[in-house]
Amino acid sequence: IPIDGVTMLRLTIGLGVGMVPSYAGSDDYIAFPLPLIVGRVGGVGISPNGPGFVLDLNSPEPSFAPRKGPRIAFGPAFRFRNDRNNRIRDDVVARAGTLDAALEVGGNVALAFPNVVRPFDQLSLGVQTRWDVLGAHGGMIVEPQISYRAPVGRSLAVQVQASAEFVDDNFAEYYFSVSPAQATATGLPQFRAGGGLNRIGTVAILTWDLDGKPLNGGWAITGVGGMSRLLGDAADTPYTATRGDPNQFIAGLGLAYTF
């Protein structure tokens, strides 16, 4: 929607359903809603961030011409985390008790390079730092990321992202330690978890414009698939090593509309 020659609104919203682990480290999978929001509103870019979003306060105006030169993207980052908050499929792990949901808030900064392989593509190198503001795990997460997105033909767009996750002791203690009381309730051995490199993974998002004219908005089908590997104490905790699997997968399908 152009106002005074400036594109104020270019927004895609969608909703789908995906299969995700019952908790981080689980080998049981549950159906989970996958919301999607991406675009630009009033000069601010919006992009998905797991169950959350990132704002880009230096988002460029959409252009029909390929861009030149790198730019710095920066802004706040938000992510919701509800590991072991509900729907724990493993009866043994469920006896350890539920955990509070966390809202992680922080910042994101990235260096974006346009037209790396083909016109209108973009390679981004960045890092997020987030803190829990609800007092659940009360910890800090640092997440370096590399992502690439590009149009493929007139109807298909592809985005691929690889990331790592570093956590502090508070985060690891909350999600991966087995306390004496939890050991008694579950029969699992006691375990004291510490921070460090927690996870590496990759995810791909595909968007198929249904009328083959992505510039005019309208309906599109989105698909997401990804895998990650828990490392360190996230992999060694009995919740993962005894009852689950350090290899984690996600797959989903949804419908989106672009204004």
CSV table of C-alpha atoms in Angstrom, one decimal:
chain,number,residue,atom,x,y,z
A,1,ILE,CA,0.0,0.0,0.0
A,2,PRO,CA,1.9,3.2,-1.2
A,3,ILE,CA,1.3,6.4,0.7
A,4,ASP,CA,3.0,9.6,-0.6
A,5,GLY,CA,5.1,7.4,-2.8
A,6,VAL,CA,6.4,5.2,0.0
A,7,THR,CA,5.3,1.6,0.5
A,8,MET,CA,3.9,1.6,4.0
A,9,LEU,CA,2.5,-1.9,4.1
A,10,ARG,CA,3.7,-5.1,2.5
A,11,LEU,CA,2.7,-7.9,4.9
A,12,THR,CA,2.3,-11.6,4.7
A,13,ILE,CA,0.3,-13.4,7.5
A,14,GLY,CA,-0.4,-17.1,7.6
A,15,LEU,CA,-1.2,-20.1,9.8
A,16,GLY,CA,-0.3,-23.7,9.4
A,17,VAL,CA,0.2,-26.8,11.5
A,18,GLY,CA,3.5,-28.6,12.1
A,19,MET,CA,4.9,-31.7,13.8
A,20,VAL,CA,7.3,-30.7,16.5
A,21,PRO,CA,9.0,-32.5,19.4
A,22,SER,CA,6.9,-32.8,22.6
A,23,TYR,CA,9.8,-31.0,24.4
A,24,ALA,CA,13.4,-30.2,23.6
A,25,GLY,CA,15.1,-33.6,23.5
A,26,SER,CA,11.9,-35.6,23.1
A,27,ASP,CA,11.5,-38.4,20.5
A,28,ASP,CA,7.7,-38.0,20.6
A,29,TYR,CA,6.0,-35.5,18.2
A,30,ILE,CA,2.9,-33.4,18.6
A,31,ALA,CA,0.9,-31.2,16.2
A,32,PHE,CA,1.5,-27.5,16.9
A,33,PRO,CA,0.1,-24.3,15.3
A,34,LEU,CA,2.8,-22.5,13.2
A,35,PRO,CA,1.9,-18.8,12.7
A,36,LEU,CA,3.7,-16.8,10.0
A,37,ILE,CA,4.3,-13.0,9.8
A,38,VAL,CA,6.8,-11.4,7.5
A,39,GLY,CA,6.9,-8.1,5.6
A,40,ARG,CA,7.2,-4.4,6.2
A,41,VAL,CA,4.9,-2.0,8.0
A,42,GLY,CA,5.6,1.7,8.2
A,43,GLY,CA,9.2,1.2,7.3
A,44,VAL,CA,9.8,-1.5,9.9
A,45,GLY,CA,10.6,-5.0,8.7
A,46,ILE,CA,9.0,-8.1,10.4
A,47,SER,CA,10.3,-11.6,10.0
A,48,PRO,CA,9.6,-14.9,11.8
A,49,ASN,CA,11.8,-16.1,14.7
A,50,GLY,CA,10.7,-19.5,15.7
A,51,PRO,CA,7.6,-19.0,17.8
A,52,GLY,CA,8.2,-15.3,17.8
A,53,PHE,CA,9.4,-12.5,15.5
A,54,VAL,CA,12.2,-10.0,14.8
A,55,LEU,CA,11.8,-6.3,13.8
A,56,ASP,CA,14.2,-4.7,11.4
A,57,LEU,CA,14.4,-0.9,12.1
A,58,ASN,CA,16.5,-0.4,9.0
A,59,SER,CA,14.3,-2.2,6.5
A,60,PRO,CA,14.6,-0.8,3.0
A,61,GLU,CA,11.6,0.2,0.9
A,62,PRO,CA,10.6,-2.6,-1.6
A,63,SER,CA,12.1,-2.1,-5.0
A,64,PHE,CA,11.6,-3.6,-8.4
A,65,ALA,CA,15.3,-3.1,-9.1
A,66,PRO,CA,18.1,-5.3,-7.6
A,67,ARG,CA,19.7,-3.6,-4.6
A,68,LYS,CA,23.4,-2.7,-4.4
A,69,GLY,CA,25.8,-3.0,-1.5
A,70,PRO,CA,25.4,-4.6,2.0
A,71,ARG,CA,23.3,-3.1,4.8
A,72,ILE,CA,23.0,-3.5,8.5
A,73,ALA,CA,19.8,-4.8,9.9
A,74,PHE,CA,19.0,-4.3,13.5
A,75,GLY,CA,16.1,-4.3,16.0
A,76,PRO,CA,14.4,-6.1,18.8
A,77,ALA,CA,13.9,-9.9,18.8
A,78,PHE,CA,11.2,-11.9,20.6
A,79,ARG,CA,10.7,-15.6,21.1
A,80,PHE,CA,8.2,-17.6,23.1
A,81,ARG,CA,9.4,-20.9,24.7
A,82,ASN,CA,7.1,-23.5,26.3
A,83,ASP,CA,9.3,-26.5,26.7
A,84,ARG,CA,7.7,-29.0,29.1
A,85,ASN,CA,4.9,-26.5,29.8
A,86,ASN,CA,2.2,-29.0,28.6
A,87,ARG,CA,1.5,-31.9,26.3
A,88,ILE,CA,4.5,-33.9,27.5
A,89,ARG,CA,4.0,-37.3,25.7
A,90,ASP,CA,6.6,-39.2,27.8
A,91,ASP,CA,4.9,-40.4,31.0
A,92,VAL,CA,8.2,-40.6,32.9
A,93,VAL,CA,9.3,-37.1,31.9
A,94,ALA,CA,5.8,-35.8,32.8
A,95,ARG,CA,6.3,-37.0,36.3
A,96,ALA,CA,9.2,-34.5,36.7
A,97,GLY,CA,6.6,-31.7,36.6
A,98,THR,CA,5.7,-28.9,34.2
A,99,LEU,CA,7.8,-25.8,33.6
A,100,ASP,CA,6.7,-22.2,33.2
A,101,ALA,CA,6.6,-20.6,29.8
A,102,ALA,CA,9.3,-18.1,29.0
A,103,LEU,CA,9.2,-15.0,26.9
A,104,GLU,CA,12.7,-14.1,25.6
A,105,VAL,CA,13.3,-10.5,24.6
A,106,GLY,CA,16.5,-9.1,23.2
A,107,GLY,CA,18.2,-7.7,20.1
A,108,ASN,CA,19.2,-8.8,16.6
A,109,VAL,CA,21.9,-7.4,14.4
A,110,ALA,CA,22.8,-8.7,11.0
A,111,LEU,CA,24.9,-7.8,7.9
A,112,ALA,CA,22.8,-8.4,4.7
A,113,PHE,CA,24.4,-8.9,1.3
A,114,PRO,CA,22.0,-8.6,-1.7
A,115,ASN,CA,22.4,-10.1,-5.2
A,116,VAL,CA,25.0,-12.7,-4.1
A,117,VAL,CA,24.1,-15.4,-6.6
A,118,ARG,CA,21.1,-14.0,-8.5
A,119,PRO,CA,19.0,-10.8,-8.6
A,120,PHE,CA,16.8,-10.2,-5.6
A,121,ASP,CA,18.5,-12.8,-3.4
A,122,GLN,CA,20.0,-12.0,0.0
A,123,LEU,CA,22.7,-13.6,2.3
A,124,SER,CA,22.6,-12.5,6.0
A,125,LEU,CA,25.1,-13.0,8.8
A,126,GLY,CA,23.8,-12.1,12.2
A,127,VAL,CA,23.4,-12.8,15.9
A,128,GLN,CA,20.6,-12.5,18.4
A,129,THR,CA,20.9,-12.2,22.2
A,130,ARG,CA,17.8,-12.7,24.3
A,131,TRP,CA,16.8,-12.8,28.0
A,132,ASP,CA,13.8,-14.4,29.7
A,133,VAL,CA,11.6,-11.6,31.0
A,134,LEU,CA,8.9,-13.8,32.7
A,135,GLY,CA,11.2,-15.3,35.2
A,136,ALA,CA,10.9,-18.9,33.9
A,137,HIS,CA,14.4,-20.0,33.1
A,138,GLY,CA,15.8,-16.5,33.9
A,139,GLY,CA,18.7,-17.1,31.5
A,140,MET,CA,20.4,-15.7,28.4
A,141,ILE,CA,20.6,-17.1,24.9
A,142,VAL,CA,23.0,-16.1,22.2
A,143,GLU,CA,22.1,-17.3,18.7
A,144,PRO,CA,24.4,-16.7,15.7
A,145,GLN,CA,22.7,-17.2,12.4
A,146,ILE,CA,23.4,-17.4,8.7
A,147,SER,CA,20.5,-17.2,6.2
A,148,TYR,CA,19.9,-17.1,2.5
A,149,ARG,CA,16.7,-16.3,0.6
A,150,ALA,CA,16.0,-16.1,-3.1
A,151,PRO,CA,13.1,-16.3,-5.6
A,152,VAL,CA,13.1,-19.4,-7.8
A,153,GLY,CA,11.1,-18.7,-10.9
A,154,ARG,CA,7.9,-16.6,-10.7
A,155,SER,CA,6.0,-18.6,-8.1
A,156,LEU,CA,8.5,-20.1,-5.6
A,157,ALA,CA,10.6,-18.4,-2.9
A,158,VAL,CA,13.1,-20.3,-0.7
A,159,GLN,CA,14.7,-19.3,2.6
A,160,VAL,CA,17.3,-21.4,4.3
A,161,GLN,CA,18.8,-20.7,7.7
A,162,ALA,CA,21.5,-22.3,9.8
A,163,SER,CA,22.0,-21.4,13.5
A,164,ALA,CA,23.7,-22.3,16.7
A,165,GLU,CA,22.4,-21.7,20.3
A,166,PHE,CA,24.6,-20.9,23.3
A,167,VAL,CA,22.9,-20.8,26.7
A,168,ASP,CA,24.0,-19.8,30.2
A,169,ASP,CA,23.9,-21.9,33.4
A,170,ASN,CA,20.4,-20.7,34.4
A,171,PHE,CA,18.8,-21.9,31.1
A,172,ALA,CA,20.6,-25.2,31.2
A,173,GLU,CA,19.7,-25.8,34.9
A,174,TYR,CA,16.0,-25.1,34.3
A,175,TYR,CA,15.5,-27.3,31.3
A,176,PHE,CA,18.0,-30.1,31.6
A,177,SER,CA,18.9,-30.7,35.3
A,178,VAL,CA,17.3,-33.6,37.1
A,179,SER,CA,16.9,-32.6,40.8
A,180,PRO,CA,16.8,-35.1,43.7
A,181,ALA,CA,13.0,-34.7,43.8
A,182,GLN,CA,12.6,-35.2,40.1
A,183,ALA,CA,14.9,-38.3,40.2
A,184,THR,CA,12.7,-39.7,42.9
A,185,ALA,CA,9.5,-39.0,40.9
A,186,THR,CA,10.8,-40.3,37.6
A,187,GLY,CA,13.4,-43.0,38.4
A,188,LEU,CA,15.9,-41.1,36.3
A,189,PRO,CA,19.4,-40.4,37.6
A,190,GLN,CA,20.2,-37.0,39.1
A,191,PHE,CA,21.9,-34.6,36.7
A,192,ARG,CA,23.4,-31.1,37.0
A,193,ALA,CA,23.4,-29.3,33.7
A,194,GLY,CA,25.6,-26.3,32.8
A,195,GLY,CA,25.6,-23.8,30.0
A,196,GLY,CA,27.5,-23.8,26.7
A,197,LEU,CA,26.8,-24.7,23.1
A,198,ASN,CA,23.2,-26.1,23.3
A,199,ARG,CA,22.1,-26.8,19.8
A,200,ILE,CA,23.0,-26.5,16.1
A,201,GLY,CA,20.4,-26.7,13.3
A,202,THR,CA,19.0,-25.7,10.0
A,203,VAL,CA,15.5,-24.8,8.7
A,204,ALA,CA,14.0,-24.1,5.3
A,205,ILE,CA,10.8,-22.2,4.4
A,206,LEU,CA,9.3,-22.5,0.9
A,207,THR,CA,6.5,-20.2,-0.3
A,208,TRP,CA,4.5,-21.0,-3.4
A,209,ASP,CA,2.4,-18.1,-4.8
A,210,LEU,CA,-0.9,-19.6,-6.1
A,211,ASP,CA,-1.5,-17.2,-9.0
A,212,GLY,CA,2.2,-17.1,-10.1
A,213,LYS,CA,2.3,-13.3,-9.6
A,214,PRO,CA,4.0,-12.7,-6.2
A,215,LEU,CA,4.2,-8.9,-6.6
A,216,ASN,CA,0.4,-8.5,-6.6
A,217,GLY,CA,0.0,-10.2,-3.2
A,218,GLY,CA,-2.8,-12.8,-2.6
A,219,TRP,CA,-2.7,-16.4,-1.4
A,220,ALA,CA,0.3,-18.7,-1.1
A,221,ILE,CA,1.1,-22.1,0.3
A,222,THR,CA,4.0,-22.2,2.8
A,223,GLY,CA,6.0,-25.2,3.9
A,224,VAL,CA,8.7,-25.5,6.6
A,225,GLY,CA,11.1,-28.3,7.4
A,226,GLY,CA,14.1,-28.4,9.6
A,227,MET,CA,16.4,-30.5,11.9
A,228,SER,CA,18.6,-29.7,14.8
A,229,ARG,CA,21.0,-31.5,17.1
A,230,LEU,CA,21.2,-31.0,20.8
A,231,LEU,CA,24.7,-30.9,22.2
A,232,GLY,CA,26.5,-30.8,25.5
A,233,ASP,CA,24.3,-31.2,28.6
A,234,ALA,CA,21.2,-30.8,26.5
A,235,ALA,CA,22.1,-34.1,24.8
A,236,ASP,CA,23.5,-35.7,28.0
A,237,THR,CA,20.6,-35.1,30.3
A,238,PRO,CA,18.5,-38.2,31.0
A,239,TYR,CA,15.4,-36.3,29.6
A,240,THR,CA,17.2,-36.7,26.2
A,241,ALA,CA,19.8,-39.5,26.5
A,242,THR,CA,17.5,-41.9,28.3
A,243,ARG,CA,14.0,-40.9,27.3
A,244,GLY,CA,14.4,-39.0,24.1
A,245,ASP,CA,16.7,-38.3,21.2
A,246,PRO,CA,19.2,-35.4,20.6
A,247,ASN,CA,18.2,-35.3,16.9
A,248,GLN,CA,15.2,-33.0,16.6
A,249,PHE,CA,12.9,-32.5,13.5
A,250,ILE,CA,10.1,-30.1,12.5
A,251,ALA,CA,7.8,-30.2,9.5
A,252,GLY,CA,4.8,-28.1,8.7
A,253,LEU,CA,2.4,-26.8,6.0
A,254,GLY,CA,0.3,-23.7,6.0
A,255,LEU,CA,-1.6,-21.1,4.0
A,256,ALA,CA,-0.6,-17.4,3.9
A,257,TYR,CA,-2.0,-14.2,2.4
A,258,THR,CA,0.0,-11.1,1.3
A,259,PHE,CA,-1.6,-7.6,1.5
